[in-house]
C-alpha cells in the first residue's frame, strides 16, 4: 500500500510538481494545505476511494495508474474556483485565510471523493480541446454522479415501458452534454440540452396519464419515425389526425407531430393558439402545478430558446465560456436532478448516494450558482478570466 508518510525529499518533489501543474489556477501554499488536510481527515479510509496497492503487470499495461494527490488537487481547484466565480482578488485572499472557509472546502472535497465511483473516475485526465475545465465544478460533477447512478438503477427497472425509455435517454443525453462541456465543445452541448428539456417536459406530461394517452404517445413516436425515413412524407393516419386536431389555430405540422398526442389529455388546450409548442405546454404545466415550479419552468423555457439560437443561428461560442457553464448547468440541474428524483420514487429507492444527501447538496450548490449567474456582467467575466489566467 502507498505510504503517505513519504520521505521529505519525495514530498518536496511532489509539492513542486503540484504547484507547477496548477499554477495560475490557485495559490500553491493554499492548495497544498487543503490537500494534506483532506488526506489527514480521510485517514485510512482513503483506501476505500483510491487504489493504493502497488501496481502489478496487468495494471502497468493498462496505464490506469493515478496517485491520489493529483486527483484530490483537481477537486480542490475545481471546487474552490466554483465557490468563488465572481469574487475579487482581495475577497479570494480573505477566503483563503479564513479557517471556516477552509473547513467548508475540505468537507466539499471529501464529499466529492466519497462520490468518486460515480463521478471523477469517469472524466478524462485532459480535455480534448484546450480551454476551460469545469469537470470538478459543483454542478457538472454532481450531475454526472446522478447520470451514472441513474444508469445503475435502470438495470433493476424490470418493466421496459415508456418511462424506462425516457429515463434512459435523458440520462444518456445528460452524460453526453457533460462530456462535451468537459472537452470544451461547449456550443455542441446546446442541441443535446434542448432535446433533454423536451424529453423532461414529455415525462412530466405523461406521469399519471391514462393508458390512452400513453398509447397515443407511442403512435406519434411511430409517425415521427415514418416521417423521418426516405421521402419524409407524413403518414395518412397522421394527416387525418392533424385535420381533426383540437387546436385549429395551430398550423405547424411539426409542432403537432411532436405533441399532438396531448389532445387526449382532457384538460389540455387551455393555452390557446400555442398549445402544441413548448411555450404553450409550459403554460399548461405551470397551471397544472399551480405555479409551484414557476421559476423552474421560466428558466427552462428561456434557456430552451437560447438552445434554439445555438442550434439554428450563426452564434457558435460565447465570448466568455463561463456563460456556457452557467446555462448548461442550469438546464441539466432542473432536468436531470428532477428526473432522478422521479426515477427513485418509482423504484421506491433512496435518493442518497453513499450516505450523502445528493439532492440537498445539489440544491445548496445550485442556489449558489444561480446567485453567481444573476451577477454576470462584462466586468465580472473579465475579472474572472484575469484571475484564472485561462
C-alpha atoms as a printed R data frame, in Angstrom:
    type eleno elety resid chain resno       x      y       z
1   ATOM     1    CA   UNK     A     1   0.000  0.000   0.000
2   ATOM     2    CA   UNK     A     2   1.180  3.546  -0.721
3   ATOM     3    CA   UNK     A     3   2.856  5.140   2.288
4   ATOM     4    CA   UNK     A     4   1.657  8.688   2.955
5   ATOM     5    CA   UNK     A     5   4.493  9.148   5.435
6   ATOM     6    CA   UNK     A     6   6.787  9.540   2.478
7   ATOM     7    CA   UNK     A     7  10.387 10.795   2.768
8   ATOM     8    CA   UNK     A     8  10.837 14.552   2.974
9   ATOM     9    CA   UNK     A     9  12.757 14.748  -0.309
10  ATOM    10    CA   UNK     A    10   9.890 12.960  -2.108
11  ATOM    11    CA   UNK     A    11   7.390 15.355  -0.557
12  ATOM    12    CA   UNK     A    12   9.390 18.330  -1.816
13  ATOM    13    CA   UNK     A    13   9.368 16.971  -5.369
14  ATOM    14    CA   UNK     A    14   5.647 16.172  -5.098
15  ATOM    15    CA   UNK     A    15   4.773 19.630  -3.771
16  ATOM    16    CA   UNK     A    16   6.804 21.314  -6.505
17  ATOM    17    CA   UNK     A    17   5.090 19.249  -9.209
18  ATOM    18    CA   UNK     A    18   1.605 20.019  -7.883
19  ATOM    19    CA   UNK     A    19   2.395 23.733  -7.686
20  ATOM    20    CA   UNK     A    20   3.507 23.676 -11.332
21  ATOM    21    CA   UNK     A    21   0.534 21.623 -12.541
22  ATOM    22    CA   UNK     A    22  -1.997 24.025 -11.033
23  ATOM    23    CA   UNK     A    23  -0.038 27.242 -11.447
24  ATOM    24    CA   UNK     A    24  -2.273 30.195 -12.332
25  ATOM    25    CA   UNK     A    25  -5.411 28.435 -11.080
26  ATOM    26    CA   UNK     A    26  -4.841 28.510  -7.342
27  ATOM    27    CA   UNK     A    27  -2.255 29.691  -4.799
28  ATOM    28    CA   UNK     A    28   0.279 26.894  -4.280
29  ATOM    29    CA   UNK     A    29   0.502 27.119  -0.492
30  ATOM    30    CA   UNK     A    30  -3.272 27.112  -0.144
31  ATOM    31    CA   UNK     A    31  -3.607 24.101  -2.458
32  ATOM    32    CA   UNK     A    32  -1.085 22.026  -0.536
33  ATOM    33    CA   UNK     A    33  -2.516 22.994   2.849
34  ATOM    34    CA   UNK     A    34  -6.004 21.855   1.829
35  ATOM    35    CA   UNK     A    35  -4.698 18.678   0.158
36  ATOM    36    CA   UNK     A    36  -2.828 17.463   3.245
37  ATOM    37    CA   UNK     A    37  -5.780 18.316   5.495
38  ATOM    38    CA   UNK     A    38  -8.097 16.314   3.220
39  ATOM    39    CA   UNK     A    39  -5.705 13.352   3.415
40  ATOM    40    CA   UNK     A    40  -5.477 13.690   7.219
41  ATOM    41    CA   UNK     A    41  -9.276 13.826   7.512
42  ATOM    42    CA   UNK     A    42  -9.735 10.743   5.362
43  ATOM    43    CA   UNK     A    43  -7.048  8.796   7.234
44  ATOM    44    CA   UNK     A    44  -7.117  5.071   6.478
45  ATOM    45    CA   UNK     A    45 -10.493  5.460   4.758
46  ATOM    46    CA   UNK     A    46  -8.678  6.883   1.738
47  ATOM    47    CA   UNK     A    47  -8.076  3.309   0.567
48  ATOM    48    CA   UNK     A    48 -11.857  2.983   0.028
49  ATOM    49    CA   UNK     A    49 -11.709  5.574  -2.726
50  ATOM    50    CA   UNK     A    50  -8.256  5.110  -4.292
51  ATOM    51    CA   UNK     A    51  -6.314  2.030  -5.322
52  ATOM    52    CA   UNK     A    52  -3.192  2.314  -3.177
53  ATOM    53    CA   UNK     A    53  -1.821 -1.142  -3.891
54  ATOM    54    CA   UNK     A    54   1.467 -1.310  -5.766
55  ATOM    55    CA   UNK     A    55   0.706 -1.968  -9.461
56  ATOM    56    CA   UNK     A    56   1.165 -5.454 -10.880
57  ATOM    57    CA   UNK     A    57   1.939 -6.233 -14.542
58  ATOM    58    CA   UNK     A    58  -1.708 -6.023 -15.577
59  ATOM    59    CA   UNK     A    59  -2.165 -2.573 -14.026
60  ATOM    60    CA   UNK     A    60   1.047 -1.307 -15.569
61  ATOM    61    CA   UNK     A    61  -0.030 -2.419 -19.032
62  ATOM    62    CA   UNK     A    62  -3.468 -0.823 -18.631
63  ATOM    63    CA   UNK     A    63  -1.797  2.529 -17.805
64  ATOM    64    CA   UNK     A    64  -4.651  3.239 -15.420
65  ATOM    65    CA   UNK     A    65  -2.488  4.323 -12.506
66  ATOM    66    CA   UNK     A    66  -3.343  7.534 -10.667
67  ATOM    67    CA   UNK     A    67  -1.853  8.760  -7.441
68  ATOM    68    CA   UNK     A    68  -4.491 10.316  -5.188
69  ATOM    69    CA   UNK     A    69  -2.541 13.567  -4.750
70  ATOM    70    CA   UNK     A    70  -3.300 14.797  -8.272
71  ATOM    71    CA   UNK     A    71  -6.951 13.755  -8.173
72  ATOM    72    CA   UNK     A    72  -7.521 15.392  -4.776
73  ATOM    73    CA   UNK     A    73  -5.929 18.596  -6.053
74  ATOM    74    CA   UNK     A    74  -8.205 18.623  -9.099
75  ATOM    75    CA   UNK     A    75 -11.178 18.509  -6.753
76  ATOM    76    CA   UNK     A    76  -9.738 21.326  -4.632
77  ATOM    77    CA   UNK     A    77  -9.047 23.573  -7.620
78  ATOM    78    CA   UNK     A    78 -12.417 22.907  -9.249
79  ATOM    79    CA   UNK     A    79 -14.483 23.410  -6.110
80  ATOM    80    CA   UNK     A    80 -12.512 26.471  -4.985
81  ATOM    81    CA   UNK     A    81 -12.920 28.152  -8.375
82  ATOM    82    CA   UNK     A    82 -16.590 27.163  -8.464
83  ATOM    83    CA   UNK     A    83 -17.188 28.653  -4.997
84  ATOM    84    CA   UNK     A    84 -15.573 31.979  -5.849
85  ATOM    85    CA   UNK     A    85 -16.505 32.519  -9.501
86  ATOM    86    CA   UNK     A    86 -17.012 36.298  -9.375
87  ATOM    87    CA   UNK     A    87 -15.039 37.137  -6.228
88  ATOM    88    CA   UNK     A    88 -12.320 39.815  -6.420
89  ATOM    89    CA   UNK     A    89  -8.663 39.061  -5.701
90  ATOM    90    CA   UNK     A    90  -8.970 40.656  -2.258
91  ATOM    91    CA   UNK     A    91 -12.029 38.535  -1.469
92  ATOM    92    CA   UNK     A    92 -10.209 35.381  -2.569
93  ATOM    93    CA   UNK     A    93  -7.204 36.185  -0.400
94  ATOM    94    CA   UNK     A    94  -9.543 36.754   2.542
95  ATOM    95    CA   UNK     A    95 -11.298 33.421   1.919
96  ATOM    96    CA   UNK     A    96  -8.008 31.542   1.650
97  ATOM    97    CA   UNK     A    97  -7.003 32.693   5.139
98  ATOM    98    CA   UNK     A    98 -10.451 32.046   6.641
99  ATOM    99    CA   UNK     A    99 -10.495 28.837   8.710
100 ATOM   100    CA   UNK     A   100 -14.255 28.464   8.344
101 ATOM   101    CA   UNK     A   101 -13.973 28.582   4.557
102 ATOM   102    CA   UNK     A   102 -11.053 26.144   4.584
103 ATOM   103    CA   UNK     A   103 -13.126 23.640   6.567
104 ATOM   104    CA   UNK     A   104 -16.037 24.115   4.151
105 ATOM   105    CA   UNK     A   105 -13.766 23.399   1.170
106 ATOM   106    CA   UNK     A   106 -12.204 20.360   2.884
107 ATOM   107    CA   UNK     A   107 -15.673 18.918   3.515
108 ATOM   108    CA   UNK     A   108 -16.735 19.628  -0.065
109 ATOM   109    CA   UNK     A   109 -13.675 17.821  -1.415
110 ATOM   110    CA   UNK     A   110 -14.253 14.828   0.869
111 ATOM   111    CA   UNK     A   111 -17.887 14.620  -0.259
112 ATOM   112    CA   UNK     A   112 -16.763 14.602  -3.886
113 ATOM   113    CA   UNK     A   113 -14.240 11.866  -3.165
114 ATOM   114    CA   UNK     A   114 -16.945  9.774  -1.496
115 ATOM   115    CA   UNK     A   115 -18.920 10.037  -4.746
116 ATOM   116    CA   UNK     A   116 -15.846  9.224  -6.816
117 ATOM   117    CA   UNK     A   117 -17.084  5.868  -8.136
118 ATOM   118    CA   UNK     A   118 -19.898  7.683  -9.908
119 ATOM   119    CA   UNK     A   119 -18.137 10.957 -10.675
120 ATOM   120    CA   UNK     A   120 -14.495 11.749 -11.168
121 ATOM   121    CA   UNK     A   121 -13.404  8.286 -12.234
122 ATOM   122    CA   UNK     A   122 -15.321  8.880 -15.477
123 ATOM   123    CA   UNK     A   123 -13.587 12.113 -16.515
124 ATOM   124    CA   UNK     A   124 -10.604 12.315 -18.809
125 ATOM   125    CA   UNK     A   125  -7.244 13.386 -17.461
126 ATOM   126    CA   UNK     A   126  -7.063 16.052 -20.170
127 ATOM   127    CA   UNK     A   127  -9.805 17.722 -22.200
128 ATOM   128    CA   UNK     A   128  -9.686 17.025 -25.957
129 ATOM   129    CA   UNK     A   129  -9.667 20.742 -26.791
130 ATOM   130    CA   UNK     A   130  -7.567 23.106 -24.709
131 ATOM   131    CA   UNK     A   131  -9.560 25.634 -22.707
132 ATOM   132    CA   UNK     A   132 -11.588 25.792 -19.539
133 ATOM   133    CA   UNK     A   133 -12.086 22.930 -17.123
134 ATOM   134    CA   UNK     A   134 -15.447 22.705 -15.388
135 ATOM   135    CA   UNK     A   135 -15.332 18.994 -14.564
136 ATOM   136    CA   UNK     A   136 -14.959 19.441 -10.813
137 ATOM   137    CA   UNK     A   137 -17.198 22.476 -10.505
138 ATOM   138    CA   UNK     A   138 -20.069 21.603  -8.184
139 ATOM   139    CA   UNK     A   139 -22.999 21.186 -10.568
140 ATOM   140    CA   UNK     A   140 -21.380 19.301 -13.509
141 ATOM   141    CA   UNK     A   141 -19.659 16.859 -11.156
142 ATOM   142    CA   UNK     A   142 -22.801 16.086  -9.159
143 ATOM   143    CA   UNK     A   143 -25.000 15.837 -12.253
144 ATOM   144    CA   UNK     A   144 -22.523 13.328 -13.668
145 ATOM   145    CA   UNK     A   145 -22.884 11.372 -10.437
146 ATOM   146    CA   UNK     A   146 -26.674 11.348 -10.882
147 ATOM   147    CA   UNK     A   147 -26.439 10.192 -14.509
148 ATOM   148    CA   UNK     A   148 -24.239  7.228 -13.633
149 ATOM   149    CA   UNK     A   149 -26.381  6.373 -10.621
150 ATOM   150    CA   UNK     A   150 -29.497  6.510 -12.825
151 ATOM   151    CA   UNK     A   151 -27.925  4.103 -15.306
152 ATOM   152    CA   UNK     A   152 -27.144  1.770 -12.417
153 ATOM   153    CA   UNK     A   153 -30.726  1.968 -11.085
154 ATOM   154    CA   UNK     A   154 -32.187  1.365 -14.539
155 ATOM   155    CA   UNK     A   155 -30.618 -2.096 -14.626
156 ATOM   156    CA   UNK     A   156 -33.211 -3.058 -11.992
157 ATOM   157    CA   UNK     A   157 -36.092 -1.362 -13.828
158 ATOM   158    CA   UNK     A   158 -37.906 -4.537 -14.820
159 ATOM   159    CA   UNK     A   159 -40.723 -3.006 -16.895
160 ATOM   160    CA   UNK     A   160 -39.285 -1.676 -20.139
161 ATOM   161    CA   UNK     A   161 -42.129  0.824 -20.525
162 ATOM   162    CA   UNK     A   162 -42.241  4.350 -21.953
163 ATOM   163    CA   UNK     A   163 -40.818  5.747 -18.727
164 ATOM   164    CA   UNK     A   164 -37.820  3.430 -18.889
165 ATOM   165    CA   UNK     A   165 -37.063  4.716 -22.384
166 ATOM   166    CA   UNK     A   166 -37.353  8.363 -21.312
167 ATOM   167    CA   UNK     A   167 -35.274  7.849 -18.134
168 ATOM   168    CA   UNK     A   168 -32.541  6.085 -20.115
169 ATOM   169    CA   UNK     A   169 -32.473  8.665 -22.901
170 ATOM   170    CA   UNK     A   170 -32.362 11.634 -20.504
171 ATOM   171    CA   UNK     A   171 -29.521 10.028 -18.523
172 ATOM   172    CA   UNK     A   172 -27.522  9.189 -21.656
173 ATOM   173    CA   UNK     A   173 -28.036 12.621 -23.178
174 ATOM   174    CA   UNK     A   174 -27.036 14.224 -19.866
175 ATOM   175    CA   UNK     A   175 -23.799 12.251 -19.877
176 ATOM   176    CA   UNK     A   176 -23.170 13.313 -23.482
177 ATOM   177    CA   UNK     A   177 -23.775 17.008 -22.709
178 ATOM   178    CA   UNK     A   178 -21.420 16.874 -19.729
179 ATOM   179    CA   UNK     A   179 -18.749 15.124 -21.812
180 ATOM   180    CA   UNK     A   180 -18.942 17.967 -24.342
181 ATOM   181    CA   UNK     A   181 -18.737 20.523 -21.524
182 ATOM   182    CA   UNK     A   182 -15.685 18.732 -20.160
183 ATOM   183    CA   UNK     A   183 -13.934 18.593 -23.529
184 ATOM   184    CA   UNK     A   184 -14.632 22.255 -24.393
185 ATOM   185    CA   UNK     A   185 -17.097 21.549 -27.208
186 ATOM   186    CA   UNK     A   186 -19.412 23.867 -25.332
187 ATOM   187    CA   UNK     A   187 -21.779 25.057 -28.051
188 ATOM   188    CA   UNK     A   188 -22.322 21.458 -29.177
189 ATOM   189    CA   UNK     A   189 -23.958 20.673 -25.834
190 ATOM   190    CA   UNK     A   190 -26.911 23.004 -26.527
191 ATOM   191    CA   UNK     A   191 -28.791 20.864 -29.076
192 ATOM   192    CA   UNK     A   192 -28.478 17.920 -26.665
193 ATOM   193    CA   UNK     A   193 -29.763 20.032 -23.763
194 ATOM   194    CA   UNK     A   194 -32.631 21.147 -25.971
195 ATOM   195    CA   UNK     A   195 -33.554 17.502 -26.502
196 ATOM   196    CA   UNK     A   196 -33.279 16.793 -22.775
197 ATOM   197    CA   UNK     A   197 -35.681 19.645 -21.975
198 ATOM   198    CA   UNK     A   198 -38.212 18.281 -24.489
199 ATOM   199    CA   UNK     A   199 -37.937 14.759 -23.029
200 ATOM   200    CA   UNK     A   200 -38.230 16.060 -19.483
201 ATOM   201    CA   UNK     A   201 -41.373 18.028 -20.391
202 ATOM   202    CA   UNK     A   202 -42.828 14.887 -22.003
203 ATOM   203    CA   UNK     A   203 -42.025 12.935 -18.829
204 ATOM   204    CA   UNK     A   204 -43.923 15.466 -16.698
205 ATOM   205    CA   UNK     A   205 -46.852 15.358 -19.104
206 ATOM   206    CA   UNK     A   206 -47.022 11.551 -19.187
207 ATOM   207    CA   UNK     A   207 -46.771 10.972 -15.447
208 ATOM   208    CA   UNK     A   208 -50.070  9.651 -14.090
209 ATOM   209    CA   UNK     A   209 -51.726  9.864 -17.507
210 ATOM   210    CA   UNK     A   210 -54.286  7.226 -18.528
211 ATOM   211    CA   UNK     A   211 -53.249  4.415 -20.862
212 ATOM   212    CA   UNK     A   212 -54.998  6.068 -23.824
213 ATOM   213    CA   UNK     A   213 -52.548  8.995 -23.638
214 ATOM   214    CA   UNK     A   214 -49.549  6.660 -23.398
215 ATOM   215    CA   UNK     A   215 -50.781  4.696 -26.415
216 ATOM   216    CA   UNK     A   216 -51.212  7.926 -28.373
217 ATOM   217    CA   UNK     A   217 -47.652  8.940 -27.432
218 ATOM   218    CA   UNK     A   218 -46.381  5.642 -28.884
219 ATOM   219    CA   UNK     A   219 -48.364  6.226 -32.073
220 ATOM   220    CA   UNK     A   220 -46.959  9.735 -32.547
221 ATOM   221    CA   UNK     A   221 -43.465  8.364 -31.964
222 ATOM   222    CA   UNK     A   222 -44.121  5.949 -34.822
223 ATOM   223    CA   UNK     A   223 -45.334  8.815 -37.008
224 ATOM   224    CA   UNK     A   224 -42.082 10.684 -36.300
225 ATOM   225    CA   UNK     A   225 -40.036  7.648 -37.320
226 ATOM   226    CA   UNK     A   226 -42.056  7.193 -40.508
227 ATOM   227    CA   UNK     A   227 -41.845 10.882 -41.395
228 ATOM   228    CA   UNK     A   228 -38.069 10.924 -40.884
229 ATOM   229    CA   UNK     A   229 -37.475  7.987 -43.267
230 ATOM   230    CA   UNK     A   230 -36.852  8.039 -47.006
231 ATOM   231    CA   UNK     A   231 -39.229 10.515 -48.701
232 ATOM   232    CA   UNK     A   232 -40.198 12.193 -45.402
233 ATOM   233    CA   UNK     A   233 -43.930 12.126 -46.109
234 ATOM   234    CA   UNK     A   234 -46.400 12.336 -43.266
235 ATOM   235    CA   UNK     A   235 -48.401  9.101 -42.844
236 ATOM   236    CA   UNK     A   236 -52.074  9.334 -43.933
237 ATOM   237    CA   UNK     A   237 -53.252  8.407 -40.438
238 ATOM   238    CA   UNK     A   238 -51.282 11.346 -39.038
239 ATOM   239    CA   UNK     A   239 -52.663 13.721 -41.686
240 ATOM   240    CA   UNK     A   240 -56.211 12.697 -40.753
241 ATOM   241    CA   UNK     A   241 -55.491 13.403 -37.076
242 ATOM   242    CA   UNK     A   242 -53.987 16.769 -37.956
243 ATOM   243    CA   UNK     A   243 -57.112 17.748 -39.889
244 ATOM   244    CA   UNK     A   244 -59.202 16.926 -36.819
245 ATOM   245    CA   UNK     A   245 -56.865 18.451 -34.217
246 ATOM   246    CA   UNK     A   246 -58.438 20.229 -31.259
247 ATOM   247    CA   UNK     A   247 -56.457 23.418 -31.716
248 ATOM   248    CA   UNK     A   248 -57.268 24.565 -35.262
249 ATOM   249    CA   UNK     A   249 -55.229 27.741 -34.773
250 ATOM   250    CA   UNK     A   250 -52.063 25.642 -34.849
251 ATOM   251    CA   UNK     A   251 -50.889 25.407 -38.472
252 ATOM   252    CA   UNK     A   252 -47.475 23.848 -37.821
253 ATOM   253    CA   UNK     A   253 -47.404 20.123 -38.585
254 ATOM   254    CA   UNK     A   254 -44.015 19.654 -36.902
255 ATOM   255    CA   UNK     A   255 -45.330 21.017 -33.598
256 ATOM   256    CA   UNK     A   256 -48.343 18.720 -33.906
257 ATOM   257    CA   UNK     A   257 -46.089 15.776 -34.817
258 ATOM   258    CA   UNK     A   258 -44.161 16.234 -31.560
259 ATOM   259    CA   UNK     A   259 -47.067 16.984 -29.252
260 ATOM   260    CA   UNK     A   260 -50.358 16.167 -30.994
261 ATOM   261    CA   UNK     A   261 -50.902 13.269 -28.582
262 ATOM   262    CA   UNK     A   262 -51.681 15.894 -25.940
263 ATOM   263    CA   UNK     A   263 -55.169 16.190 -27.460
264 ATOM   264    CA   UNK     A   264 -56.032 13.073 -25.448
265 ATOM   265    CA   UNK     A   265 -55.366 14.853 -22.138
266 ATOM   266    CA   UNK     A   266 -58.792 16.144 -21.105
267 ATOM   267    CA   UNK     A   267 -57.740 19.444 -19.538
268 ATOM   268    CA   UNK     A   268 -55.120 20.269 -22.165
269 ATOM   269    CA   UNK     A   269 -55.767 23.009 -24.722
270 ATOM   270    CA   UNK     A   270 -56.421 25.829 -22.293
271 ATOM   271    CA   UNK     A   271 -53.484 27.815 -23.625
272 ATOM   272    CA   UNK     A   272 -54.961 28.848 -26.943
273 ATOM   273    CA   UNK     A   273 -53.046 29.058 -30.187
274 ATOM   274    CA   UNK     A   274 -49.715 27.843 -28.791
275 ATOM   275    CA   UNK     A   275 -50.921 24.562 -27.304
276 ATOM   276    CA   UNK     A   276 -48.568 22.337 -29.330
277 ATOM   277    CA   UNK     A   277 -45.481 24.495 -28.784
278 ATOM   278    CA   UNK     A   278 -43.145 24.270 -25.801
279 ATOM   279    CA   UNK     A   279 -44.258 27.732 -24.699
280 ATOM   280    CA   UNK     A   280 -47.902 26.638 -24.627
281 ATOM   281    CA   UNK     A   281 -47.042 23.362 -22.908
282 ATOM   282    CA   UNK     A   282 -45.063 25.126 -20.191
283 ATOM   283    CA   UNK     A   283 -48.015 27.463 -19.607
284 ATOM   284    CA   UNK     A   284 -50.179 24.365 -19.171
285 ATOM   285    CA   UNK     A   285 -47.701 22.751 -16.752
286 ATOM   286    CA   UNK     A   286 -47.471 25.934 -14.683
287 ATOM   287    CA   UNK     A   287 -51.250 25.858 -14.297
288 ATOM   288    CA   UNK     A   288 -51.227 22.133 -13.582
289 ATOM   289    CA   UNK     A   289 -48.675 22.579 -10.789
290 ATOM   290    CA   UNK     A   290 -50.385 25.754  -9.519
291 ATOM   291    CA   UNK     A   291 -47.255 27.788 -10.324
292 ATOM   292    CA   UNK     A   292 -45.307 25.899  -7.631
293 ATOM   293    CA   UNK     A   293 -42.404 25.492 -10.048
294 ATOM   294    CA   UNK     A   294 -42.869 28.733 -11.970
295 ATOM   295    CA   UNK     A   295 -39.195 29.793 -11.757
296 ATOM   296    CA   UNK     A   296 -38.092 26.319 -12.777
297 ATOM   297    CA   UNK     A   297 -40.274 26.398 -15.918
298 ATOM   298    CA   UNK     A   298 -39.376 30.006 -16.751
299 ATOM   299    CA   UNK     A   299 -35.651 29.230 -16.701
300 ATOM   300    CA   UNK     A   300 -36.163 26.122 -18.839
301 ATOM   301    CA   UNK     A   301 -38.137 27.989 -21.487
302 ATOM   302    CA   UNK     A   302 -35.712 30.905 -21.565
303 ATOM   303    CA   UNK     A   303 -32.728 28.568 -21.953
304 ATOM   304    CA   UNK     A   304 -34.615 26.419 -24.466
305 ATOM   305    CA   UNK     A   305 -34.849 29.492 -26.717
306 ATOM   306    CA   UNK     A   306 -31.102 30.035 -26.263
307 ATOM   307    CA   UNK     A   307 -30.575 26.406 -27.344
308 ATOM   308    CA   UNK     A   308 -32.559 27.135 -30.495
309 ATOM   309    CA   UNK     A   309 -30.223 30.039 -31.184
310 ATOM   310    CA   UNK     A   310 -27.155 27.814 -30.943
311 ATOM   311    CA   UNK     A   311 -28.857 25.053 -32.943
312 ATOM   312    CA   UNK     A   312 -30.191 27.175 -35.818
313 ATOM   313    CA   UNK     A   313 -28.371 30.518 -35.549
314 ATOM   314    CA   UNK     A   314 -24.932 31.738 -36.546
315 ATOM   315    CA   UNK     A   315 -23.581 32.134 -32.999
316 ATOM   316    CA   UNK     A   316 -21.239 29.316 -32.011
317 ATOM   317    CA   UNK     A   317 -19.190 30.125 -28.918
318 ATOM   318    CA   UNK     A   318 -19.791 32.894 -26.389
319 ATOM   319    CA   UNK     A   319 -17.041 35.393 -25.721
320 ATOM   320    CA   UNK     A   320 -16.935 34.121 -22.140
321 ATOM   321    CA   UNK     A   321 -17.119 30.288 -21.995
322 ATOM   322    CA   UNK     A   322 -18.119 30.573 -18.327
323 ATOM   323    CA   UNK     A   323 -21.533 31.695 -19.598
324 ATOM   324    CA   UNK     A   324 -21.919 28.274 -21.259
325 ATOM   325    CA   UNK     A   325 -21.094 26.631 -17.944
326 ATOM   326    CA   UNK     A   326 -23.895 28.549 -16.234
327 ATOM   327    CA   UNK     A   327 -26.504 27.878 -18.930
328 ATOM   328    CA   UNK     A   328 -25.720 24.186 -19.392
329 ATOM   329    CA   UNK     A   329 -25.552 23.619 -15.624
330 ATOM   330    CA   UNK     A   330 -28.948 25.264 -15.049
331 ATOM   331    CA   UNK     A   331 -30.626 23.221 -17.783
332 ATOM   332    CA   UNK     A   332 -29.116 19.951 -16.551
333 ATOM   333    CA   UNK     A   333 -29.879 20.666 -12.906
334 ATOM   334    CA   UNK     A   334 -33.576 21.263 -13.495
335 ATOM   335    CA   UNK     A   335 -33.987 18.284 -15.828
336 ATOM   336    CA   UNK     A   336 -31.544 15.609 -14.572
337 ATOM   337    CA   UNK     A   337 -31.989 16.184 -10.835
338 ATOM   338    CA   UNK     A   338 -35.786 16.124 -11.075
339 ATOM   339    CA   UNK     A   339 -35.712 13.078 -13.366
340 ATOM   340    CA   UNK     A   340 -33.502 11.310 -10.821
341 ATOM   341    CA   UNK     A   341 -35.997 12.081  -8.027
342 ATOM   342    CA   UNK     A   342 -38.880 10.775 -10.162
343 ATOM   343    CA   UNK     A   343 -36.951  7.582 -11.007
344 ATOM   344    CA   UNK     A   344 -36.074  6.916  -7.356
345 ATOM   345    CA   UNK     A   345 -39.698  7.478  -6.394
346 ATOM   346    CA   UNK     A   346 -40.934  4.977  -8.995
347 ATOM   347    CA   UNK     A   347 -38.371  2.412  -7.848
348 ATOM   348    CA   UNK     A   348 -39.009  3.219  -4.151
349 ATOM   349    CA   UNK     A   349 -35.262  3.809  -3.775
350 ATOM   350    CA   UNK     A   350 -33.473  6.259  -1.504
351 ATOM   351    CA   UNK     A   351 -32.062  9.251  -3.382
352 ATOM   352    CA   UNK     A   352 -28.955  9.325  -1.151
353 ATOM   353    CA   UNK     A   353 -25.722  8.049  -2.676
354 ATOM   354    CA   UNK     A   354 -23.027  6.561  -0.430
355 ATOM   355    CA   UNK     A   355 -24.786  8.095   2.590
356 ATOM   356    CA   UNK     A   356 -24.621 11.557   1.031
357 ATOM   357    CA   UNK     A   357 -27.839 13.536   0.584
358 ATOM   358    CA   UNK     A   358 -27.013 14.336  -3.019
359 ATOM   359    CA   UNK     A   359 -30.281 16.227  -3.660
360 ATOM   360    CA   UNK     A   360 -29.794 18.562  -0.706
361 ATOM   361    CA   UNK     A   361 -26.128 19.016  -1.672
362 ATOM   362    CA   UNK     A   362 -27.128 19.861  -5.248
363 ATOM   363    CA   UNK     A   363 -29.807 22.295  -4.125
364 ATOM   364    CA   UNK     A   364 -27.324 24.185  -1.929
365 ATOM   365    CA   UNK     A   365 -24.735 24.322  -4.714
366 ATOM   366    CA   UNK     A   366 -27.349 25.303  -7.296
367 ATOM   367    CA   UNK     A   367 -28.604 28.227  -5.221
368 ATOM   368    CA   UNK     A   368 -25.013 29.487  -5.105
369 ATOM   369    CA   UNK     A   369 -24.709 29.029  -8.877
370 ATOM   370    CA   UNK     A   370 -27.923 30.989  -9.519
371 ATOM   371    CA   UNK     A   371 -26.603 33.842  -7.373
372 ATOM   372    CA   UNK     A   372 -23.429 33.839  -9.485
373 ATOM   373    CA   UNK     A   373 -25.426 33.653 -12.722
374 ATOM   374    CA   UNK     A   374 -27.554 36.620 -11.692
375 ATOM   375    CA   UNK     A   375 -24.316 38.541 -11.006
376 ATOM   376    CA   UNK     A   376 -22.962 38.005 -14.528
377 ATOM   377    CA   UNK     A   377 -21.652 41.119 -16.222
378 ATOM   378    CA   UNK     A   378 -18.831 42.068 -18.569
379 ATOM   379    CA   UNK     A   379 -16.814 43.399 -15.629
380 ATOM   380    CA   UNK     A   380 -17.258 40.204 -13.608
381 ATOM   381    CA   UNK     A   381 -16.406 37.959 -16.554
382 ATOM   382    CA   UNK     A   382 -13.273 39.998 -17.309
383 ATOM   383    CA   UNK     A   383 -12.228 39.820 -13.667
384 ATOM   384    CA   UNK     A   384 -12.783 36.035 -13.596
385 ATOM   385    CA   UNK     A   385 -10.560 35.439 -16.623
386 ATOM   386    CA   UNK     A   386  -7.914 37.828 -15.348
387 ATOM   387    CA   UNK     A   387  -7.687 35.993 -12.025
388 ATOM   388    CA   UNK     A   388  -7.802 32.483 -13.507
389 ATOM   389    CA   UNK     A   389  -5.408 33.228 -16.389
390 ATOM   390    CA   UNK     A   390  -7.249 30.908 -18.783
